[in-house]
mmCIF file of C-alpha atoms and ligand atoms in Angstrom:
data_model
loop_
_atom_site.group_PDB
_atom_site.id
_atom_site.type_symbol
_atom_site.label_atom_id
_atom_site.label_comp_id
_atom_site.label_asym_id
_atom_site.label_seq_id
_atom_site.Cartn_x
_atom_site.Cartn_y
_atom_site.Cartn_z
ATOM 1 C CA MET A 295 -4.426 40.744 -9.978
ATOM 2 C CA LYS A 296 -3.395 39.575 -13.134
ATOM 3 C CA GLN A 297 -1.448 36.154 -12.974
ATOM 4 C CA GLU A 298 1.865 36.446 -14.900
ATOM 5 C CA ASN A 299 4.582 38.824 -15.023
ATOM 6 C CA LEU A 300 4.088 40.700 -11.550
ATOM 7 C CA ARG A 301 5.848 43.313 -10.462
ATOM 8 C CA VAL A 302 6.052 42.849 -6.762
ATOM 9 C CA LEU A 303 7.455 44.671 -3.718
ATOM 10 C CA ILE A 304 8.796 42.850 -0.832
ATOM 11 C CA THR A 305 9.816 44.773 2.437
ATOM 12 C CA GLY A 306 12.316 43.091 4.451
ATOM 13 C CA GLY A 307 13.433 41.560 1.262
ATOM 14 C CA ALA A 308 17.051 41.145 2.740
ATOM 15 C CA GLY A 309 15.839 39.162 5.542
ATOM 16 C CA PHE A 310 15.441 35.300 6.137
ATOM 17 C CA LEU A 311 11.917 35.142 4.797
ATOM 18 C CA GLY A 312 11.889 38.206 2.434
ATOM 19 C CA SER A 313 15.113 37.074 0.608
ATOM 20 C CA HIS A 314 13.474 33.630 -0.165
ATOM 21 C CA LEU A 315 10.407 35.115 -1.338
ATOM 22 C CA CYS A 316 12.583 37.316 -3.909
ATOM 23 C CA ASP A 317 13.797 33.914 -5.073
ATOM 24 C CA ARG A 318 10.535 32.417 -5.465
ATOM 25 C CA PHE A 319 9.048 35.189 -7.462
ATOM 26 C CA LEU A 320 11.859 35.758 -9.597
ATOM 27 C CA ALA A 321 11.917 32.111 -10.373
ATOM 28 C CA GLU A 322 8.148 32.141 -11.349
ATOM 29 C CA GLY A 323 9.273 34.991 -14.028
ATOM 30 C CA HIS A 324 8.092 38.102 -12.116
ATOM 31 C CA THR A 325 9.734 41.365 -11.225
ATOM 32 C CA VAL A 326 11.052 41.887 -7.706
ATOM 33 C CA VAL A 327 11.694 45.408 -5.957
ATOM 34 C CA ALA A 328 13.125 44.325 -2.626
ATOM 35 C CA MET A 329 13.428 47.045 0.151
ATOM 36 C CA ASP A 330 15.139 46.658 3.661
ATOM 37 C CA ASN A 331 16.974 48.852 6.163
ATOM 38 C CA PHE A 332 19.278 46.008 7.268
ATOM 39 C CA ILE A 333 18.309 46.604 11.084
ATOM 40 C CA THR A 334 18.125 42.692 11.023
ATOM 41 C CA GLY A 335 18.304 41.921 7.459
ATOM 42 C CA ASN A 336 21.359 41.058 5.891
ATOM 43 C CA PRO A 337 23.011 42.094 2.245
ATOM 44 C CA ASP A 338 24.325 38.794 1.958
ATOM 45 C CA ASN A 339 21.112 37.226 1.561
ATOM 46 C CA ILE A 340 20.406 39.132 -1.588
ATOM 47 C CA ALA A 341 23.965 39.373 -2.815
ATOM 48 C CA HIS A 342 23.293 36.629 -5.616
ATOM 49 C CA LEU A 343 20.401 38.525 -6.974
ATOM 50 C CA ILE A 344 22.335 41.755 -7.608
ATOM 51 C CA GLY A 345 22.607 42.191 -11.153
ATOM 52 C CA HIS A 346 19.543 40.113 -12.034
ATOM 53 C CA GLU A 347 17.462 41.974 -14.793
ATOM 54 C CA ARG A 348 14.125 41.519 -12.900
ATOM 55 C CA PHE A 349 15.287 42.421 -9.208
ATOM 56 C CA SER A 350 16.009 45.661 -7.773
ATOM 57 C CA PHE A 351 16.784 46.893 -4.471
ATOM 58 C CA ILE A 352 16.007 49.983 -2.405
ATOM 59 C CA ARG A 353 17.571 50.516 1.322
ATOM 60 C CA HIS A 354 14.938 52.316 2.947
ATOM 61 C CA ASN A 355 13.125 52.061 6.441
ATOM 62 C CA VAL A 356 9.453 51.471 5.527
ATOM 63 C CA SER A 357 8.478 53.284 8.627
ATOM 64 C CA ASN A 358 9.050 56.517 6.781
ATOM 65 C CA TYR A 359 6.940 57.482 3.550
ATOM 66 C CA ILE A 360 7.658 55.089 0.792
ATOM 67 C CA TYR A 361 8.384 56.043 -2.822
ATOM 68 C CA VAL A 362 8.372 53.362 -5.508
ATOM 69 C CA GLU A 363 8.613 54.372 -9.087
ATOM 70 C CA GLY A 364 6.396 52.643 -11.648
ATOM 71 C CA PRO A 365 3.499 50.197 -11.226
ATOM 72 C CA LEU A 366 3.181 47.431 -8.530
ATOM 73 C CA ASP A 367 0.701 44.413 -8.719
ATOM 74 C CA ALA A 368 1.358 43.142 -5.109
ATOM 75 C CA VAL A 369 3.202 44.529 -1.900
ATOM 76 C CA LEU A 370 4.024 41.820 0.439
ATOM 77 C CA HIS A 371 4.991 43.403 3.916
ATOM 78 C CA PHE A 372 7.859 41.185 5.543
ATOM 79 C CA ALA A 373 9.885 43.752 7.235
ATOM 80 C CA SER A 374 10.178 43.577 11.044
ATOM 81 C CA PRO A 375 12.547 42.207 13.726
ATOM 82 C CA ALA A 376 11.248 38.872 14.316
ATOM 83 C CA SER A 377 12.875 37.209 16.845
ATOM 84 C CA PRO A 378 12.386 37.647 20.605
ATOM 85 C CA ASN A 379 15.997 38.976 21.177
ATOM 86 C CA ASP A 380 15.811 41.344 18.050
ATOM 87 C CA TYR A 381 12.381 42.928 19.517
ATOM 88 C CA LEU A 382 13.892 43.105 22.901
ATOM 89 C CA GLU A 383 16.558 45.028 21.447
ATOM 90 C CA HIS A 384 14.878 47.162 19.099
ATOM 91 C CA PRO A 385 11.430 47.683 20.644
ATOM 92 C CA ILE A 386 10.553 50.889 19.045
ATOM 93 C CA PRO A 387 11.527 50.099 15.562
ATOM 94 C CA THR A 388 9.426 47.134 15.817
ATOM 95 C CA LEU A 389 6.320 48.992 17.043
ATOM 96 C CA LYS A 390 6.761 51.308 14.116
ATOM 97 C CA VAL A 391 7.365 48.997 11.474
ATOM 98 C CA GLY A 392 4.348 47.092 12.435
ATOM 99 C CA SER A 393 2.150 50.109 12.757
ATOM 100 C CA LEU A 394 3.644 53.013 10.546
ATOM 101 C CA GLY A 395 5.323 50.592 8.295
ATOM 102 C CA THR A 396 2.021 48.659 7.826
ATOM 103 C CA LEU A 397 0.260 51.744 7.238
ATOM 104 C CA ASN A 398 2.755 53.342 4.504
ATOM 105 C CA THR A 399 2.765 50.016 2.734
ATOM 106 C CA LEU A 400 -1.062 49.615 2.475
ATOM 107 C CA GLY A 401 -1.235 53.366 1.296
ATOM 108 C CA LEU A 402 1.346 52.524 -1.318
ATOM 109 C CA ALA A 403 -0.697 49.338 -2.340
ATOM 110 C CA LYS A 404 -3.947 51.345 -2.387
ATOM 111 C CA ALA A 405 -2.077 54.130 -4.356
ATOM 112 C CA LYS A 406 -0.772 51.529 -7.100
ATOM 113 C CA GLY A 407 -3.968 49.299 -7.288
ATOM 114 C CA ALA A 408 -1.677 46.832 -5.752
ATOM 115 C CA ARG A 409 -2.802 43.317 -4.336
ATOM 116 C CA TYR A 410 -1.377 43.260 -0.263
ATOM 117 C CA LEU A 411 -0.235 40.502 1.836
ATOM 118 C CA LEU A 412 0.861 41.179 5.190
ATOM 119 C CA ALA A 413 2.882 39.162 7.102
ATOM 120 C CA SER A 414 1.388 38.184 10.651
ATOM 121 C CA THR A 415 2.358 36.061 13.121
ATOM 122 C CA SER A 416 1.433 33.046 15.541
ATOM 123 C CA GLU A 417 2.564 35.573 18.295
ATOM 124 C CA VAL A 418 -1.128 37.164 17.824
ATOM 125 C CA TYR A 419 -2.079 34.214 19.818
ATOM 126 C CA GLY A 420 0.126 35.137 22.607
ATOM 127 C CA ASP A 421 0.511 32.360 25.390
ATOM 128 C CA PRO A 422 -2.348 30.562 23.963
ATOM 129 C CA ASP A 423 -4.994 28.908 26.221
ATOM 130 C CA VAL A 424 -6.342 26.528 23.427
ATOM 131 C CA ASN A 425 -3.993 24.160 21.534
ATOM 132 C CA PRO A 426 -3.855 23.954 18.564
ATOM 133 C CA GLN A 427 -4.839 27.532 17.577
ATOM 134 C CA PRO A 428 -7.263 27.829 14.965
ATOM 135 C CA GLU A 429 -7.849 31.446 13.138
ATOM 136 C CA THR A 430 -11.005 31.955 15.104
ATOM 137 C CA TYR A 431 -9.031 32.062 18.459
ATOM 138 C CA TRP A 432 -8.660 35.559 19.431
ATOM 139 C CA GLY A 433 -5.531 35.110 21.819
ATOM 140 C CA ASN A 434 -4.180 35.799 25.195
ATOM 141 C CA VAL A 435 -1.406 38.486 24.671
ATOM 142 C CA ASN A 436 0.286 40.829 27.566
ATOM 143 C CA PRO A 437 0.283 43.988 26.037
ATOM 144 C CA ILE A 438 2.920 45.624 28.320
ATOM 145 C CA GLY A 439 5.451 42.750 28.499
ATOM 146 C CA PRO A 440 8.675 42.305 26.414
ATOM 147 C CA ARG A 441 6.741 40.460 23.622
ATOM 148 C CA GLY A 442 4.121 43.170 23.758
ATOM 149 C CA VAL A 443 5.990 45.346 21.003
ATOM 150 C CA TYR A 444 5.955 42.427 18.493
ATOM 151 C CA ASP A 445 2.696 40.963 19.483
ATOM 152 C CA GLU A 446 0.557 44.288 19.603
ATOM 153 C CA ALA A 447 2.085 45.859 16.531
ATOM 154 C CA LYS A 448 1.098 42.713 14.382
ATOM 155 C CA ARG A 449 -2.419 42.900 15.860
ATOM 156 C CA PHE A 450 -2.637 46.300 14.984
ATOM 157 C CA ALA A 451 -1.063 45.530 11.724
ATOM 158 C CA GLU A 452 -3.802 42.845 10.810
ATOM 159 C CA ALA A 453 -6.570 45.627 12.274
ATOM 160 C CA MET A 454 -5.075 48.201 9.839
ATOM 161 C CA THR A 455 -5.034 45.620 6.934
ATOM 162 C CA MET A 456 -8.735 44.707 7.484
ATOM 163 C CA ALA A 457 -9.435 48.622 7.602
ATOM 164 C CA TYR A 458 -8.037 49.140 4.163
ATOM 165 C CA HIS A 459 -9.809 46.267 2.971
ATOM 166 C CA ARG A 460 -13.151 47.150 4.009
ATOM 167 C CA TYR A 461 -12.966 50.732 3.785
ATOM 168 C CA HIS A 462 -10.706 51.555 0.720
ATOM 169 C CA GLY A 463 -11.605 47.998 -0.876
ATOM 170 C CA VAL A 464 -7.764 47.297 -1.026
ATOM 171 C CA GLU A 465 -7.198 43.625 -2.094
ATOM 172 C CA THR A 466 -5.486 42.224 1.042
ATOM 173 C CA ARG A 467 -4.288 38.710 2.428
ATOM 174 C CA ILE A 468 -2.914 38.105 6.072
ATOM 175 C CA VAL A 469 -0.571 35.078 6.591
ATOM 176 C CA ARG A 470 -0.233 34.274 10.309
ATOM 177 C CA ILE A 471 3.329 32.490 10.319
ATOM 178 C CA PHE A 472 4.428 29.816 12.650
ATOM 179 C CA ASN A 473 7.785 29.025 13.904
ATOM 180 C CA THR A 474 9.865 28.963 10.573
ATOM 181 C CA TYR A 475 13.507 27.806 10.124
ATOM 182 C CA GLY A 476 15.883 27.226 7.479
ATOM 183 C CA PRO A 477 19.044 28.747 5.696
ATOM 184 C CA ARG A 478 19.550 32.289 5.961
ATOM 185 C CA MET A 479 18.434 32.784 9.661
ATOM 186 C CA ARG A 480 20.901 34.766 11.394
ATOM 187 C CA LEU A 481 23.178 32.588 13.641
ATOM 188 C CA ASN A 482 22.939 35.332 16.607
ATOM 189 C CA ASP A 483 19.158 35.866 16.328
ATOM 190 C CA GLY A 484 18.578 34.116 19.584
ATOM 191 C CA ARG A 485 16.048 31.942 18.592
ATOM 192 C CA VAL A 486 15.903 28.484 19.353
ATOM 193 C CA VAL A 487 16.955 26.806 15.930
ATOM 194 C CA PRO A 488 20.226 29.019 15.185
ATOM 195 C CA ASN A 489 21.114 28.766 19.008
ATOM 196 C CA PHE A 490 20.781 24.991 19.172
ATOM 197 C CA ILE A 491 22.655 24.264 15.776
ATOM 198 C CA ALA A 492 25.390 26.826 16.709
ATOM 199 C CA GLN A 493 25.953 25.157 20.003
ATOM 200 C CA ALA A 494 25.759 21.609 18.567
ATOM 201 C CA LEU A 495 28.362 22.171 16.041
ATOM 202 C CA ARG A 496 30.881 23.994 18.308
ATOM 203 C CA GLY A 497 30.403 21.301 20.872
ATOM 204 C CA GLU A 498 29.052 23.888 23.409
ATOM 205 C CA PRO A 499 26.082 22.919 25.774
ATOM 206 C CA LEU A 500 22.733 23.449 24.423
ATOM 207 C CA THR A 501 20.853 26.200 26.654
ATOM 208 C CA VAL A 502 17.139 24.703 27.140
ATOM 209 C CA TYR A 503 15.065 27.473 28.988
ATOM 210 C CA MET A 504 12.315 26.836 31.315
ATOM 211 C CA GLY A 505 12.965 23.246 31.705
ATOM 212 C CA GLY A 506 12.033 22.400 28.187
ATOM 213 C CA LYS A 507 8.551 21.667 28.527
ATOM 214 C CA GLN A 508 7.183 24.371 26.341
ATOM 215 C CA THR A 509 6.199 23.093 22.957
ATOM 216 C CA ARG A 510 6.798 24.613 19.339
ATOM 217 C CA SER A 511 6.072 23.352 15.869
ATOM 218 C CA PHE A 512 8.816 23.935 13.594
ATOM 219 C CA GLN A 513 8.210 24.368 9.790
ATOM 220 C CA TYR A 514 10.650 24.517 6.873
ATOM 221 C CA MET A 515 10.883 27.861 4.866
ATOM 222 C CA SER A 516 10.482 26.288 1.860
ATOM 223 C CA ASP A 517 6.700 24.881 2.891
ATOM 224 C CA LEU A 518 5.870 28.434 4.416
ATOM 225 C CA ILE A 519 7.037 30.094 1.094
ATOM 226 C CA GLU A 520 4.509 27.771 -0.900
ATOM 227 C CA GLY A 521 1.852 28.572 1.430
ATOM 228 C CA ILE A 522 2.607 32.500 1.041
ATOM 229 C CA TYR A 523 2.644 31.980 -2.847
ATOM 230 C CA ARG A 524 -0.715 30.219 -2.975
ATOM 231 C CA LEU A 525 -2.240 32.773 -0.487
ATOM 232 C CA LEU A 526 -1.284 35.726 -2.318
ATOM 233 C CA TYR A 527 -3.149 34.273 -5.461
ATOM 234 C CA SER A 528 -6.144 32.885 -3.457
ATOM 235 C CA ASP A 529 -9.432 34.641 -2.694
ATOM 236 C CA GLU A 530 -8.962 34.335 1.198
ATOM 237 C CA VAL A 531 -9.152 37.763 3.000
ATOM 238 C CA LEU A 532 -9.402 36.579 6.552
ATOM 239 C CA PRO A 533 -6.220 35.315 8.289
ATOM 240 C CA VAL A 534 -4.527 31.741 7.204
ATOM 241 C CA ASN A 535 -2.052 30.164 9.465
ATOM 242 C CA ILE A 536 0.723 28.744 7.694
ATOM 243 C CA GLY A 537 2.886 26.221 9.829
ATOM 244 C CA ASN A 538 3.561 22.696 10.428
ATOM 245 C CA PRO A 539 1.474 20.797 13.115
ATOM 246 C CA ARG A 540 4.037 18.493 14.269
ATOM 247 C CA GLU A 541 4.452 19.821 17.672
ATOM 248 C CA MET A 542 7.367 19.043 20.196
ATOM 249 C CA THR A 543 8.999 20.041 23.450
ATOM 250 C CA ILE A 544 11.751 22.289 23.344
ATOM 251 C CA LEU A 545 13.627 19.513 24.986
ATOM 252 C CA GLU A 546 12.923 17.018 22.212
ATOM 253 C CA PHE A 547 13.934 19.556 19.875
ATOM 254 C CA ALA A 548 17.396 20.013 21.734
ATOM 255 C CA GLU A 549 17.832 16.058 21.455
ATOM 256 C CA ALA A 550 16.688 15.899 17.781
ATOM 257 C CA VAL A 551 19.552 18.740 16.841
ATOM 258 C CA VAL A 552 22.116 16.999 18.920
ATOM 259 C CA GLU A 553 21.432 13.530 17.155
ATOM 260 C CA MET A 554 21.184 15.205 13.807
ATOM 261 C CA THR A 555 24.648 16.919 13.892
ATOM 262 C CA ASN A 556 26.374 14.149 15.672
ATOM 263 C CA SER A 557 27.282 16.466 18.280
ATOM 264 C CA GLY A 558 29.003 15.584 21.875
ATOM 265 C CA SER A 559 27.209 18.388 23.194
ATOM 266 C CA GLU A 560 25.492 18.420 26.463
ATOM 267 C CA ILE A 561 21.821 19.648 27.187
ATOM 268 C CA HIS A 562 21.871 22.583 30.145
ATOM 269 C CA PHE A 563 18.846 23.607 31.827
ATOM 270 C CA VAL A 564 19.219 27.530 32.233
ATOM 271 C CA THR A 565 17.047 30.516 33.024
ATOM 272 C CA PRO A 566 17.952 33.653 31.224
ATOM 273 C CA THR A 567 18.266 36.554 33.811
ATOM 274 C CA ASP A 568 16.686 39.194 31.395
ATOM 275 C CA GLU A 569 13.295 39.449 30.281
ATOM 276 C CA ARG A 570 13.490 37.098 27.646
ATOM 277 C CA ILE A 571 11.426 34.501 28.784
ATOM 278 C CA LYS A 572 8.688 36.504 30.216
ATOM 279 C CA ASP A 573 5.224 35.529 28.609
ATOM 280 C CA ASP A 574 7.176 32.737 26.534
ATOM 281 C CA PRO A 575 4.282 30.766 25.181
ATOM 282 C CA LYS A 576 4.059 27.299 26.956
ATOM 283 C CA GLN A 577 2.469 25.527 23.705
ATOM 284 C CA ARG A 578 2.074 26.478 19.974
ATOM 285 C CA ARG A 579 0.723 24.444 17.292
ATOM 286 C CA PRO A 580 -1.187 25.581 14.405
ATOM 287 C CA ASP A 581 -4.276 24.345 13.216
ATOM 288 C CA ILE A 582 -4.097 24.186 9.430
ATOM 289 C CA THR A 583 -7.730 23.049 8.595
ATOM 290 C CA LYS A 584 -8.110 26.230 6.757
ATOM 291 C CA ALA A 585 -4.979 26.303 4.692
ATOM 292 C CA ARG A 586 -6.036 22.797 3.404
ATOM 293 C CA ALA A 587 -9.256 23.612 2.447
ATOM 294 C CA VAL A 588 -8.817 27.032 0.993
ATOM 295 C CA LEU A 589 -5.271 26.597 -0.359
ATOM 296 C CA GLY A 590 -5.046 23.046 -0.767
ATOM 297 C CA TRP A 591 -1.451 23.452 1.039
ATOM 298 C CA GLU A 592 -0.050 21.353 3.921
ATOM 299 C CA PRO A 593 3.814 20.918 4.675
ATOM 300 C CA LYS A 594 5.828 18.530 2.989
ATOM 301 C CA VAL A 595 9.371 18.813 4.531
ATOM 302 C CA ASN A 596 9.921 16.873 7.589
ATOM 303 C CA LEU A 597 12.277 17.986 10.561
ATOM 304 C CA ALA A 598 15.097 15.591 9.718
ATOM 305 C CA GLU A 599 14.972 16.683 5.932
ATOM 306 C CA GLY A 600 14.696 20.365 6.917
ATOM 307 C CA LEU A 601 17.138 20.330 9.966
ATOM 308 C CA ALA A 602 20.005 18.589 7.686
ATOM 309 C CA GLN A 603 19.697 21.480 5.290
ATOM 310 C CA THR A 604 19.820 24.236 7.819
ATOM 311 C CA ILE A 605 22.499 22.224 9.615
ATOM 312 C CA ASP A 606 24.714 22.328 6.221
ATOM 313 C CA TYR A 607 24.213 26.203 5.916
ATOM 314 C CA PHE A 608 25.140 26.725 9.547
ATOM 315 C CA ARG A 609 28.095 24.522 9.242
ATOM 316 C CA GLY A 610 30.039 26.863 6.932
ATOM 317 C CA ARG A 611 29.497 29.808 9.397
ATOM 318 C CA VAL A 612 30.008 28.864 12.931
HETATM 319 N N1 UDP B 904 14.728 28.509 23.776
HETATM 320 C C1 UDP B 904 15.434 27.823 24.411
HETATM 321 N N2 UDP B 904 16.961 27.984 24.339
HETATM 322 C C2 UDP B 904 17.416 28.833 23.531
HETATM 323 C C3 UDP B 904 16.551 29.929 22.663
HETATM 324 C C4 UDP B 904 15.236 29.374 22.834
HETATM 325 O O1 UDP B 904 15.079 26.833 25.010
HETATM 326 O O2 UDP B 904 18.627 28.963 23.426
HETATM 327 C C5 UDP B 904 13.233 28.230 23.733
HETATM 328 C C6 UDP B 904 12.563 29.473 24.122
HETATM 329 O O3 UDP B 904 12.275 29.685 25.560
HETATM 330 C C7 UDP B 904 11.114 29.213 23.565
HETATM 331 C C8 UDP B 904 11.295 28.521 22.379
HETATM 332 O O4 UDP B 904 12.508 27.668 22.623
HETATM 333 O O5 UDP B 904 10.231 28.538 24.461
HETATM 334 C C9 UDP B 904 11.397 29.044 21.098
HETATM 335 O O6 UDP B 904 12.070 30.163 21.143
HETATM 336 P P1 UDP B 904 12.330 31.155 19.846
HETATM 337 O O7 UDP B 904 13.022 32.317 20.115
HETATM 338 O O8 UDP B 904 13.041 30.229 18.798
HETATM 339 O O9 UDP B 904 10.981 31.314 19.316
HETATM 340 P P2 UDP B 904 9.609 32.074 19.747
HETATM 341 O O10 UDP B 904 8.687 30.674 19.392
HETATM 342 O O11 UDP B 904 9.281 31.890 21.361
HETATM 343 O O12 UDP B 904 9.052 33.262 19.347
#
């Protein structure tokens, strides 16, 4: 792949991560074609890019055949519902975008001679019985549970990506993304970060599920974007975890949000009555030894800094 003036396709380009990737690639002088069907993406995330001379947008569902005119140097496949609420609400589109969408974007990359980068997820590790999770861990996933539609689609996507690499020689990269937060997350996507911040800003109780003893490790968006950018240019074909290894319980996270927002909100322990928390991983922390070694990457933004940015963003929107 050439180094400069790339022309890249970003699927899910109007999503939380996709739109930040658009910004990064444009800032580096590249040309960006973004694609989204707005199932969970939001036109507001790319409104500031409309009219940019190196940016174009195609409204399209990538689970259907994709046509892009002209050359492409890289294809980054970021389209997918990505919060547990979203994939419970859109189970079939989630399965389709991870399977058919991955097939179509890989086919496009092959046809264009483009490098390919797949957005995979820590969900491939399921409810892990090793902590932290290294890339060599095969995972503990329930294929038929409510999260199965996302987890198995992403596992299939990884298998398909490796097959295109091994059989067709496509230059592929796979990033396994751990919990990421920041501006442009949807206020109502149901994930813990927007839920808690919105609740705290409104003075409502924070809804902590499962007693709050389960753990997560939250990384700020800009750290992830840097890791993805480095991975695309690297030689690493096998999956690389990108996440922040600072692990905390959900109860600790709730307390941090209350403190950072100066909120008077109480913390309530609740049990959702729907399937939402079935198979909810009890622990999650990335082993980032590999990212450190092959990308020279590690997270730079701590929770207080990242939360401050995110709270600012949500403050104007609740
Ligand atoms: N969670 C919670 N209260 C909420 C939303 C989520 O306690 O209002 C918990 C959820 O049960 C999970 C963790 O927070 O253990 C992270 O959930 P999220 O939906 O953000 O993403 P996940 O990491 O489960 O994909």
